[in-house]
Short mmCIF file of C-alpha atoms and ligand atoms in Angstrom, two decimals:
data_model
loop_
_atom_site.label_atom_id
_atom_site.label_comp_id
_atom_site.label_asym_id
_atom_site.label_seq_id
_atom_site.Cartn_x
_atom_site.Cartn_y
_atom_site.Cartn_z
CA UNK A 24 33.39 -12.58 41.38
CA UNK A 25 31.38 -14.08 44.10
CA UNK A 26 34.05 -13.18 47.49
CA UNK A 27 34.31 -17.29 47.71
CA UNK A 28 35.40 -17.70 44.55
CA UNK A 29 39.01 -18.72 44.56
CA UNK A 30 41.05 -18.08 41.18
CA UNK A 31 42.94 -20.86 40.30
CA UNK A 32 46.32 -19.19 38.79
CA UNK A 33 48.48 -22.10 36.84
CA UNK A 34 52.23 -21.87 36.78
CA UNK A 35 53.21 -25.41 35.44
CA UNK A 36 54.61 -23.86 32.33
CA UNK A 37 56.39 -20.97 34.04
CA UNK A 38 57.39 -21.88 37.80
CA UNK A 39 57.04 -25.69 36.69
CA UNK A 40 58.97 -25.50 33.58
CA UNK A 41 61.81 -24.34 35.74
CA UNK A 42 62.14 -27.45 37.76
CA UNK A 43 65.68 -29.32 36.42
CA UNK A 44 64.59 -31.45 33.85
CA UNK A 45 61.27 -30.10 33.13
CA UNK A 46 61.79 -28.53 30.43
CA UNK A 47 59.00 -28.02 27.41
CA UNK A 48 59.29 -27.75 23.59
CA UNK A 49 56.52 -25.12 22.03
CA UNK A 50 54.06 -28.43 20.77
CA UNK A 51 54.48 -29.30 24.48
CA UNK A 52 53.68 -26.12 26.09
CA UNK A 53 50.57 -25.95 23.81
CA UNK A 54 49.19 -28.96 24.50
CA UNK A 55 49.58 -28.68 28.29
CA UNK A 56 47.47 -25.29 27.75
CA UNK A 57 44.58 -26.35 26.12
CA UNK A 58 44.40 -28.68 29.04
CA UNK A 59 44.69 -26.48 31.31
CA UNK A 60 41.91 -24.51 30.07
CA UNK A 61 39.91 -27.38 29.69
CA UNK A 62 40.36 -28.34 33.21
CA UNK A 63 39.00 -24.63 33.98
CA UNK A 64 41.83 -22.72 35.23
CA UNK A 65 41.47 -18.97 35.84
CA UNK A 66 44.90 -17.48 34.88
CA UNK A 67 47.81 -19.21 32.89
CA UNK A 68 51.16 -18.24 33.47
CA UNK A 69 52.86 -19.53 29.91
CA UNK A 70 55.95 -17.95 30.61
CA UNK A 71 58.93 -15.59 30.85
CA UNK A 72 58.59 -14.04 27.61
CA UNK A 73 62.18 -11.97 28.00
CA UNK A 74 63.96 -15.61 28.87
CA UNK A 75 64.74 -16.96 25.78
CA UNK A 76 63.39 -16.93 22.15
CA UNK A 77 61.55 -20.38 23.12
CA UNK A 78 59.93 -18.46 26.19
CA UNK A 79 58.62 -15.85 24.17
CA UNK A 80 57.07 -17.95 21.40
CA UNK A 81 55.23 -20.09 23.35
CA UNK A 82 53.44 -16.84 25.59
CA UNK A 83 52.71 -15.50 22.11
CA UNK A 84 51.26 -18.32 20.60
CA UNK A 85 49.43 -19.78 23.98
CA UNK A 86 48.05 -16.24 23.58
CA UNK A 87 46.80 -16.46 20.55
CA UNK A 88 45.44 -19.66 20.52
CA UNK A 89 44.24 -20.59 23.88
CA UNK A 90 40.78 -18.93 24.75
CA UNK A 91 38.93 -18.78 28.20
CA UNK A 92 41.56 -18.23 30.55
CA UNK A 93 43.72 -15.10 31.61
CA UNK A 94 47.16 -15.50 30.01
CA UNK A 95 49.80 -13.90 31.80
CA UNK A 96 53.41 -13.10 31.01
CA UNK A 97 55.83 -13.17 33.72
CA UNK A 98 58.41 -9.93 33.68
CA UNK A 99 61.10 -7.95 36.02
CA UNK A 100 60.69 -4.67 37.12
CA UNK A 101 62.17 -2.75 33.91
CA UNK A 102 61.54 -1.77 30.76
CA UNK A 103 63.04 -4.54 28.21
CA UNK A 104 61.26 -7.06 30.67
CA UNK A 105 57.60 -5.56 30.26
CA UNK A 106 57.80 -4.53 26.56
CA UNK A 107 59.04 -8.02 26.00
CA UNK A 108 55.82 -9.65 27.91
CA UNK A 109 53.42 -7.20 26.13
CA UNK A 110 54.68 -8.24 22.67
CA UNK A 111 54.06 -11.72 23.59
CA UNK A 112 50.82 -10.95 25.28
CA UNK A 113 49.52 -8.38 22.85
CA UNK A 114 47.04 -10.92 20.79
CA UNK A 115 45.59 -12.41 24.23
CA UNK A 116 41.71 -11.77 24.68
CA UNK A 117 42.72 -11.83 28.40
CA UNK A 118 46.22 -10.68 28.71
CA UNK A 119 47.93 -10.11 32.30
CA UNK A 120 51.65 -8.83 32.96
CA UNK A 121 52.93 -10.18 36.29
CA UNK A 122 55.89 -8.06 36.97
CA UNK A 123 58.26 -8.60 40.26
CA UNK A 124 60.93 -7.45 42.59
CA UNK A 125 62.48 -8.97 45.48
CA UNK A 126 61.30 -6.97 49.01
CA UNK A 127 63.45 -8.93 51.12
CA UNK A 128 66.42 -7.85 53.05
CA UNK A 129 68.91 -10.57 51.81
CA UNK A 130 67.39 -9.91 48.42
CA UNK A 131 68.14 -5.98 48.41
CA UNK A 132 71.38 -6.42 50.36
CA UNK A 133 72.70 -8.94 48.05
CA UNK A 134 71.43 -9.75 44.93
CA UNK A 135 69.75 -6.40 43.83
CA UNK A 136 72.07 -4.03 46.22
CA UNK A 137 69.35 -1.77 46.63
CA UNK A 138 68.03 0.61 48.88
CA UNK A 139 64.32 0.59 50.53
CA UNK A 140 63.32 3.60 48.47
CA UNK A 141 64.79 2.13 45.38
CA UNK A 142 62.87 -0.50 45.49
CA UNK A 143 59.78 1.04 46.25
CA UNK A 144 60.74 3.80 43.03
CA UNK A 145 61.24 0.98 40.71
CA UNK A 146 58.41 -1.65 41.74
CA UNK A 147 55.93 1.73 40.92
CA UNK A 148 57.72 2.28 37.63
CA UNK A 149 57.26 -1.09 36.29
CA UNK A 150 53.67 -1.49 37.55
CA UNK A 151 53.00 1.95 36.29
CA UNK A 152 54.81 0.76 32.57
CA UNK A 153 52.63 -2.67 32.07
CA UNK A 154 49.68 -0.22 32.84
CA UNK A 155 50.26 1.66 30.34
CA UNK A 156 49.51 -0.95 27.82
CA UNK A 157 46.29 -1.17 28.94
CA UNK A 158 46.78 -4.77 30.44
CA UNK A 159 45.38 -6.34 34.27
CA UNK A 160 49.35 -5.96 35.88
CA UNK A 161 49.89 -8.36 38.83
CA UNK A 162 52.75 -7.27 41.20
CA UNK A 163 54.58 -10.20 43.11
CA UNK A 164 57.43 -8.45 46.03
CA UNK A 165 59.71 -11.91 45.55
CA UNK A 166 60.74 -13.45 48.88
CA UNK A 167 57.78 -11.42 50.07
CA UNK A 168 57.39 -14.20 53.34
CA UNK A 169 61.06 -12.95 54.79
CA UNK A 170 60.15 -9.44 53.66
CA UNK A 171 59.83 -6.70 57.00
CA UNK A 172 55.81 -6.37 57.39
CA UNK A 173 56.12 -3.00 57.40
CA UNK A 174 57.76 -2.55 54.17
CA UNK A 175 56.00 -5.31 52.44
CA UNK A 176 52.89 -3.01 53.49
CA UNK A 177 54.40 0.05 51.73
CA UNK A 178 55.81 -1.51 48.56
CA UNK A 179 51.70 -3.41 48.25
CA UNK A 180 50.28 -0.44 48.81
CA UNK A 181 52.55 1.72 46.48
CA UNK A 182 51.96 -0.93 43.47
CA UNK A 183 48.05 -0.74 44.34
CA UNK A 184 48.10 3.16 43.62
CA UNK A 185 49.89 2.51 40.58
CA UNK A 186 47.33 0.18 39.37
CA UNK A 187 48.00 -3.41 40.14
CA UNK A 188 44.64 -5.49 40.53
CA UNK A 189 46.13 -8.57 41.81
CA UNK A 190 49.32 -8.53 44.61
CA UNK A 191 50.98 -11.84 44.93
CA UNK A 192 52.93 -12.49 48.36
CA UNK A 193 55.14 -15.61 47.37
CA UNK A 194 57.03 -17.20 49.68
CA UNK A 195 59.64 -17.96 47.24
CA UNK A 196 62.03 -20.56 49.12
CA UNK A 197 59.25 -22.17 51.12
CA UNK A 198 60.43 -20.91 54.29
CA UNK A 199 57.19 -19.98 55.73
CA UNK A 200 54.82 -22.05 58.53
CA UNK A 201 50.90 -21.56 58.13
CA UNK A 202 50.56 -19.41 60.93
CA UNK A 203 53.01 -16.83 60.32
CA UNK A 204 51.85 -16.94 56.42
CA UNK A 205 48.59 -16.57 57.26
CA UNK A 206 49.25 -13.48 59.88
CA UNK A 207 51.77 -11.82 57.31
CA UNK A 208 48.12 -11.47 54.92
CA UNK A 209 46.02 -10.64 57.73
CA UNK A 210 48.74 -7.73 58.87
CA UNK A 211 48.45 -6.60 55.02
CA UNK A 212 44.73 -6.64 54.88
CA UNK A 213 44.50 -4.57 58.14
CA UNK A 214 47.58 -1.67 57.01
CA UNK A 215 47.30 -1.76 53.52
CA UNK A 216 45.10 1.38 51.86
CA UNK A 217 43.20 -0.04 49.29
CA UNK A 218 43.94 -4.01 49.68
CA UNK A 219 40.30 -5.07 49.49
CA UNK A 220 40.07 -3.94 45.92
CA UNK A 221 42.25 -5.82 44.71
CA UNK A 222 42.70 -9.52 44.82
CA UNK A 223 45.32 -11.00 47.39
CA UNK A 224 47.25 -13.80 45.92
CA UNK A 225 49.81 -16.41 47.40
CA UNK A 226 52.25 -18.45 45.72
CA UNK A 227 54.47 -20.97 47.95
CA UNK A 228 57.21 -23.16 47.26
CA UNK A 229 57.48 -26.71 49.25
CA UNK A 230 60.76 -26.41 50.23
CA UNK A 231 59.70 -27.93 53.83
CA UNK A 232 56.20 -29.58 52.66
CA UNK A 233 54.06 -26.92 53.95
CA UNK A 234 53.36 -25.38 49.95
CA UNK A 235 49.50 -26.36 50.06
CA UNK A 236 48.90 -26.01 54.13
CA UNK A 237 50.41 -22.31 53.87
CA UNK A 238 48.20 -21.76 50.60
CA UNK A 239 45.41 -22.84 52.63
CA UNK A 240 46.03 -21.07 55.54
CA UNK A 241 46.41 -17.64 53.86
CA UNK A 242 42.79 -18.41 51.97
CA UNK A 243 41.37 -18.21 55.71
CA UNK A 244 42.64 -15.28 55.77
CA UNK A 245 40.94 -13.98 52.86
CA UNK A 246 43.43 -14.44 49.96
CA UNK A 247 41.82 -15.33 47.01
CA UNK A 248 44.26 -16.70 44.22
CA UNK A 249 46.35 -19.47 44.74
CA UNK A 250 49.15 -20.03 42.15
CA UNK A 251 50.06 -23.55 42.03
CA UNK A 252 51.19 -26.24 39.54
CA UNK A 253 50.05 -29.51 38.26
CA UNK A 254 51.56 -32.09 40.30
CA UNK A 255 53.48 -30.17 42.53
CA UNK A 256 55.86 -29.76 39.84
CA UNK A 257 58.64 -26.42 40.21
CA UNK A 258 61.92 -24.96 41.27
CA UNK A 259 63.48 -27.29 44.02
CA UNK A 260 60.75 -28.86 45.80
CA UNK A 261 58.32 -27.74 43.77
CA UNK A 262 55.14 -25.35 44.17
CA UNK A 263 51.74 -25.79 45.48
CA UNK A 264 50.31 -28.40 44.04
CA UNK A 265 46.99 -27.33 42.12
CA UNK A 266 45.36 -30.82 42.79
CA UNK A 267 46.19 -30.92 46.35
CA UNK A 268 44.86 -27.26 47.23
CA UNK A 269 41.51 -28.01 44.82
CA UNK A 270 40.13 -30.80 46.48
CA UNK A 271 41.37 -29.66 49.76
CA UNK A 272 38.61 -26.83 49.33
CA UNK A 273 35.80 -29.33 47.89
CA UNK A 274 36.31 -32.06 50.40
CA UNK A 275 36.77 -29.52 53.39
CA UNK A 276 33.96 -27.10 52.07
CA UNK A 277 32.65 -26.87 55.19
CA UNK A 278 35.18 -25.67 56.68
CA UNK A 279 36.91 -23.24 53.67
CA UNK A 280 33.82 -22.07 51.80
CA UNK A 281 35.39 -21.77 48.68
CA UNK A 282 34.72 -22.75 45.00
CA UNK A 283 36.79 -22.40 41.98
CA UNK A 284 35.85 -23.27 38.38
CA UNK A 285 38.00 -26.61 38.25
CA UNK A 286 36.68 -29.61 36.34
CA UNK A 287 38.00 -31.67 39.25
CA UNK A 288 37.21 -34.78 36.90
CA UNK A 289 40.15 -33.72 34.40
CA UNK A 290 42.53 -33.69 37.26
CA UNK A 291 44.02 -37.13 36.75
CA UNK A 292 43.99 -36.76 33.19
CA UNK A 293 45.92 -33.03 33.69
CA UNK A 294 48.48 -34.90 35.64
CA UNK A 295 49.20 -37.88 33.39
CA UNK A 296 49.44 -35.50 30.55
CA UNK A 297 52.05 -32.91 32.63
CA UNK A 298 53.95 -36.22 34.20
CA UNK A 299 54.55 -37.77 30.57
CA UNK A 300 55.75 -34.80 29.03
CA UNK A 301 58.23 -33.48 31.22
CA UNK A 302 59.22 -37.13 31.90
CA UNK A 303 58.76 -36.45 35.78
CA UNK A 304 56.57 -39.27 37.32
CA UNK A 305 53.82 -38.66 40.02
CA UNK A 306 55.43 -40.28 43.36
CA UNK A 307 53.21 -43.36 44.33
CA UNK A 308 51.75 -41.89 47.14
CA UNK A 309 51.04 -38.79 46.29
CA UNK A 310 47.78 -36.99 47.71
CA UNK A 311 44.95 -37.17 44.96
CA UNK A 312 46.78 -37.84 41.95
CA UNK A 313 49.82 -40.86 42.92
CA UNK A 314 48.58 -44.30 42.06
CA UNK A 315 47.76 -45.38 45.79
CA UNK A 316 45.73 -42.55 46.57
CA UNK A 317 42.46 -44.52 46.39
CA UNK A 318 44.29 -47.74 46.78
CA UNK A 319 42.92 -50.26 50.00
CA UNK A 320 45.32 -52.57 50.83
CA UNK A 321 44.72 -53.41 55.07
CA UNK A 322 41.91 -55.80 55.21
CA UNK A 323 40.36 -53.53 58.13
CA UNK A 324 40.10 -50.66 55.20
CA UNK A 325 38.90 -53.25 52.63
CA UNK A 326 36.60 -54.43 55.30
CA UNK A 327 35.04 -51.40 56.30
CA UNK A 328 35.11 -49.87 52.74
CA UNK A 329 32.82 -52.73 51.59
CA UNK A 330 30.74 -52.22 54.41
CA UNK A 331 30.63 -48.25 53.63
CA UNK A 332 32.83 -46.71 51.49
CA UNK A 333 32.97 -43.23 53.64
CA UNK A 334 34.60 -45.43 56.54
CA UNK A 335 38.21 -44.69 54.58
CA UNK A 336 37.22 -42.58 51.50
CA UNK A 337 36.77 -38.94 52.03
CA UNK A 338 36.58 -38.16 48.14
CA UNK A 339 35.26 -40.38 45.36
CA UNK A 340 37.82 -41.37 42.67
CA UNK A 341 36.01 -40.45 40.09
CA UNK A 342 35.49 -36.82 40.54
CA UNK A 343 39.16 -36.55 40.70
CA UNK A 344 38.88 -38.67 37.03
CA UNK A 345 39.95 -41.89 38.53
CA UNK A 346 37.95 -44.87 37.63
CA UNK A 347 37.33 -47.39 40.80
CA UNK A 348 38.19 -50.37 38.53
CA UNK A 349 40.40 -49.97 35.89
CA UNK A 350 38.77 -50.31 32.16
CA UNK A 351 39.80 -53.23 30.42
CA UNK A 352 39.63 -53.15 26.70
CA UNK A 353 40.05 -55.99 24.35
CA UNK A 354 39.71 -56.80 20.48
CA UNK A 355 36.10 -56.31 20.73
CA UNK A 356 36.46 -52.81 22.17
CA UNK A 357 35.11 -49.84 19.68
CA UNK A 358 36.55 -46.87 18.56
CA UNK A 359 34.72 -44.57 21.00
CA UNK A 360 35.71 -46.51 24.04
CA UNK A 361 39.18 -46.46 23.05
CA UNK A 362 39.31 -42.71 22.14
CA UNK A 363 37.29 -41.74 25.57
CA UNK A 364 40.24 -43.28 27.66
CA UNK A 365 42.71 -41.86 25.80
CA UNK A 366 41.23 -38.54 26.37
CA UNK A 367 40.80 -39.45 30.41
CA UNK A 368 44.47 -40.46 30.15
CA UNK A 369 45.53 -37.15 29.33
CA UNK A 370 46.04 -37.44 25.48
CA UNK A 371 44.89 -35.11 23.11
CA UNK A 372 44.99 -36.94 19.90
CA UNK A 373 43.74 -35.39 16.48
CA UNK A 374 41.81 -37.40 13.97
CA UNK A 375 44.37 -38.90 12.20
CA UNK A 376 46.76 -39.68 15.08
CA UNK A 377 43.25 -41.60 16.72
CA UNK A 378 42.91 -43.52 13.66
CA UNK A 379 46.39 -44.56 13.70
CA UNK A 380 46.13 -46.21 17.46
CA UNK A 381 42.73 -47.80 17.06
CA UNK A 382 44.83 -49.52 14.19
CA UNK A 383 47.57 -50.51 16.43
CA UNK A 384 44.98 -51.35 19.17
CA UNK A 385 43.55 -53.74 17.13
CA UNK A 386 47.03 -55.51 15.82
CA UNK A 387 48.08 -55.78 19.63
CA UNK A 388 44.78 -57.03 20.78
CA UNK A 389 45.00 -60.07 18.31
CA UNK A 390 48.01 -60.48 20.26
CA UNK A 391 47.05 -59.58 23.98
CA UNK A 392 44.42 -61.03 25.74
CA UNK A 393 43.62 -57.53 27.28
CA UNK A 394 44.66 -54.30 26.80
CA UNK A 395 45.09 -52.02 30.15
CA UNK A 396 45.77 -48.22 30.65
CA UNK A 397 49.48 -48.52 30.25
CA UNK A 398 49.43 -50.44 26.99
CA UNK A 399 47.16 -47.61 25.31
CA UNK A 400 49.48 -45.18 26.93
CA UNK A 401 52.26 -46.73 25.24
CA UNK A 402 50.05 -46.72 21.85
CA UNK A 403 49.35 -42.95 21.83
CA UNK A 404 52.98 -42.16 23.04
CA UNK A 405 54.11 -44.10 19.97
CA UNK A 406 51.83 -41.97 17.87
CA UNK A 407 52.48 -39.00 19.50
CA UNK A 408 56.28 -39.37 19.01
CA UNK A 409 56.31 -41.06 15.12
CA UNK A 410 56.40 -37.07 14.57
CA UNK A 411 59.42 -35.15 12.94
CA UNK A 412 62.10 -37.17 14.50
CA UNK A 413 65.76 -37.33 13.36
CA UNK A 414 66.33 -41.06 13.95
CA UNK A 415 64.34 -44.02 14.33
CA UNK A 416 64.42 -47.54 15.17
CA UNK A 417 64.29 -50.26 12.13
CA UNK A 418 65.97 -53.20 14.27
CA UNK A 419 68.12 -54.23 17.13
CA UNK A 420 69.22 -57.40 18.02
CA UNK A 421 71.68 -58.28 21.29
CA UNK A 422 73.81 -61.21 22.96
CA UNK A 423 74.96 -61.55 26.27
CA UNK A 424 75.42 -64.21 29.32
CA UNK A 425 78.14 -65.74 31.17
CA UNK A 426 81.32 -66.54 28.92
CA UNK A 427 80.22 -64.22 26.10
CA UNK A 428 81.45 -60.63 25.52
CA UNK A 429 77.98 -58.73 25.14
CA UNK A 430 77.29 -57.47 21.97
CA UNK A 431 74.60 -55.80 19.90
CA UNK A 432 73.46 -54.93 16.32
CA UNK A 433 71.91 -51.74 15.62
CA UNK A 434 69.70 -50.33 12.55
CA UNK A 435 68.63 -46.65 12.17
CA UNK A 436 66.65 -44.83 9.73
CA UNK A 437 68.11 -41.42 9.42
CA UNK A 438 64.99 -38.96 8.19
CA UNK A 439 66.64 -38.17 5.09
CA UNK A 440 65.69 -42.02 3.74
CA UNK A 441 68.80 -43.69 4.61
CA UNK A 442 69.53 -46.58 6.74
CA UNK A 443 72.28 -46.72 9.11
CA UNK A 444 73.83 -50.06 10.61
CA UNK A 445 76.88 -51.09 13.28
CA UNK A 446 77.53 -53.42 15.68
CA UNK A 447 79.79 -52.71 19.01
CA UNK A 448 79.91 -54.66 22.01
CA UNK A 449 79.58 -52.82 25.94
CA UNK A 450 79.59 -53.68 29.50
CA UNK A 451 76.23 -55.27 29.20
CA UNK A 452 74.01 -56.15 26.45
CA UNK A 453 72.22 -53.07 26.78
CA UNK A 454 74.85 -51.30 27.51
CA UNK A 455 76.18 -52.45 23.94
CA UNK A 456 72.75 -51.12 22.45
CA UNK A 457 73.31 -47.89 23.67
CA UNK A 458 77.28 -47.49 22.54
CA UNK A 459 76.20 -48.52 19.43
CA UNK A 460 73.18 -45.91 18.70
CA UNK A 461 75.82 -43.54 19.67
CA UNK A 462 78.56 -44.08 17.19
CA UNK A 463 75.63 -44.52 14.35
CA UNK A 464 74.02 -41.05 15.33
CA UNK A 465 77.58 -39.53 16.85
CA UNK A 466 75.91 -37.93 19.86
CA UNK A 467 76.68 -38.88 23.20
CA UNK A 468 75.20 -38.70 26.19
CA UNK A 469 75.74 -39.59 30.08
CA UNK A 470 73.21 -42.19 30.67
CA UNK A 471 72.10 -41.13 34.65
CA UNK A 472 69.06 -43.76 35.46
CA UNK A 473 68.21 -46.51 33.44
CA UNK A 474 64.93 -48.46 34.74
CA UNK A 475 62.62 -51.35 33.03
CA UNK A 476 59.45 -52.27 34.58
CA UNK A 477 56.17 -53.73 33.69
CA UNK A 478 53.10 -51.49 32.43
CA UNK A 479 50.52 -53.78 33.35
CA UNK A 480 50.53 -57.11 35.60
CA UNK A 481 49.51 -59.51 33.15
CA UNK A 482 51.94 -62.39 32.07
CA UNK A 483 52.08 -60.87 28.96
CA UNK A 484 52.63 -57.31 30.01
CA UNK A 485 54.61 -55.13 27.89
CA UNK A 486 58.17 -53.13 29.34
CA UNK A 487 58.73 -49.80 29.63
CA UNK A 488 62.16 -48.47 29.75
CA UNK A 489 62.86 -44.86 31.23
CA UNK A 490 66.10 -43.46 30.96
CA UNK A 491 67.50 -39.93 31.74
CA UNK A 492 70.81 -38.85 30.79
CA UNK A 493 72.78 -35.59 30.81
CA UNK A 494 73.34 -33.97 27.29
CA UNK A 495 75.50 -30.18 27.83
CA UNK A 496 74.42 -30.07 31.25
CA UNK A 497 70.72 -30.39 30.75
CA UNK A 498 68.67 -33.40 31.84
CA UNK A 499 66.81 -34.98 29.06
CA UNK A 500 64.50 -38.02 29.16
CA UNK A 501 63.24 -40.98 27.36
CA UNK A 502 60.39 -43.48 27.26
CA UNK A 503 59.42 -46.36 25.27
CA UNK A 504 57.30 -49.02 25.83
CA UNK A 505 57.28 -52.62 23.59
CA UNK A 506 56.73 -56.33 24.33
CA UNK A 507 60.53 -56.87 23.95
CA UNK A 508 62.34 -54.86 26.66
CA UNK A 509 65.58 -54.57 24.05
CA UNK A 510 63.16 -52.49 21.82
CA UNK A 511 61.66 -50.45 24.82
CA UNK A 512 65.14 -49.79 25.89
CA UNK A 513 66.82 -48.77 22.48
CA UNK A 514 63.19 -46.43 21.40
CA UNK A 515 64.01 -44.84 24.89
CA UNK A 516 67.65 -44.23 24.18
CA UNK A 517 67.09 -43.58 20.96
CA UNK A 518 63.92 -40.72 21.98
CA UNK A 519 66.68 -38.91 24.44
CA UNK A 520 69.12 -38.72 21.40
CA UNK A 521 66.49 -37.01 19.18
CA UNK A 522 66.03 -34.83 22.03
CA UNK A 523 69.66 -33.67 22.40
CA UNK A 524 69.63 -33.02 18.74
CA UNK A 525 66.71 -30.72 18.95
CA UNK A 526 68.43 -29.27 21.52
CA UNK A 527 71.38 -28.19 19.47
CA UNK A 528 68.98 -27.46 16.49
CA UNK A 529 67.12 -24.83 18.71
CA UNK A 530 70.06 -23.26 19.80
CA UNK A 531 71.29 -22.94 16.57
CA UNK A 532 67.90 -21.41 15.33
CA UNK A 533 65.82 -20.42 18.46
CA UNK A 534 63.04 -19.24 15.90
CA UNK A 535 61.68 -21.53 14.13
CA UNK A 536 63.62 -24.78 16.01
CA UNK A 537 65.10 -27.58 14.60
CA UNK A 538 62.47 -29.50 12.17
CA UNK A 539 60.45 -26.05 11.81
CA UNK A 540 57.66 -26.89 14.25
CA UNK A 541 59.15 -27.75 17.79
O1 KIV B 25 58.57 -17.70 43.80
C1 KIV B 25 58.72 -16.58 43.39
O2 KIV B 25 58.93 -15.62 44.52
C2 KIV B 25 58.21 -16.28 42.16
C3 KIV B 25 57.98 -15.11 41.25
C4 KIV B 25 58.23 -14.84 40.20
C5 KIV B 25 56.63 -15.01 42.02
O3 KIV B 25 58.20 -17.37 41.02
ZN1 ZN B 26 57.86 -19.32 42.68
#
């Protein structure tokens, strides 16, 4: 690999999944892994195999099914973790085991209760064990950014001797600032024997909003692997955002002089996919993939743009997969145009699913003059979620208004083919719908957030309901779209209920999951 080729290590499925409320099921992880391969990442960290049977299964399946990138599994520095990681990765065409052990004084003293010598010994033994399987080995001194530089250099040198070919320098708690983080990389370059024969990697958390800046500063000092996630997903304030790093090195190639294998036009579709699967919406003003990232509101800016786009635009929206004008589809649009748009919106549908969406698209186009992206997303969602769920909505009605007791009547299909009906009251008509759904399904969740917004701006726009609820300490999200907001709310709530049932079933049968697939 040339000296200016940057290795993109995506950890959306591992560190990203650790962010609260973002856990994904097996099918979702596989879908994302395929999208990451299509995006052109070099390494996919698919999970932490020993963490749970679900994590193990995800790493194993991705290792078997996803070709192209290196597939990596995380392991602590102990035999069980490393052996389990190997079990999950053994069928990958390019496997990597990523072993980590904390090195900072605070972790040594309070978390591990280990002296420096013991840390070095275990780090070396862990790397050697992983290396024994004949795989590529990456080592991370956890909390490296708060580790004494001399000790950090010692650990790094010893793991290189033991066979690590990538050494990652994590800023685990997002404490570093760019100059200091860059200086740490420089120090390692100057003081570690053998460092020029391995790849230096960076892994920055965003607690101070500096993850991307710190990573970029380290690249200037010779780091050649960046660990990042789509949409900057991750623990607490998240990890370094892949799309931001990529567009920074591309837009400022004059300064960084680095290339990557990323297909930048897949950035937006991949971002949408991850947002949809995790339920973690991207903030509107987020760099690169936020809804406003390429919107110009101020008159002076718009005037400048009309005279010469580069007056206010440093990147072309097309280059990150954003079309300059929203492509509007209508009843005369063909299957090909629809399927292309669906792909650009981040959905990977098979032929059967595509046919279903096309049929429903035609029906919607008879009711609605113009079909926008939001409408297409809604159709794709519907088809994707029409898979094996326990409860589906047959009908819902509700009553409200001043002077009446809010009430609702709901009919739900159980997957065994039985229809259940009930009616009830609530603090408002929507509350009555939710309470009735709970009574029918006998699943009770704690509603934390509920919103209804319109998906497009036209008069006959569809309503999108989003729900966040708590179930046994876990956050579950639901989202649904319909021309009727009561319908949308009931569907979103039912999605949460189905996810809660799924969780229960996974707990009881972790190997196969609830319905044999997810
Ligand atoms: O933040 C961190 O230190 C990590 C390691 C496991 C690399 O995620
Ligand atoms: Zn991390």
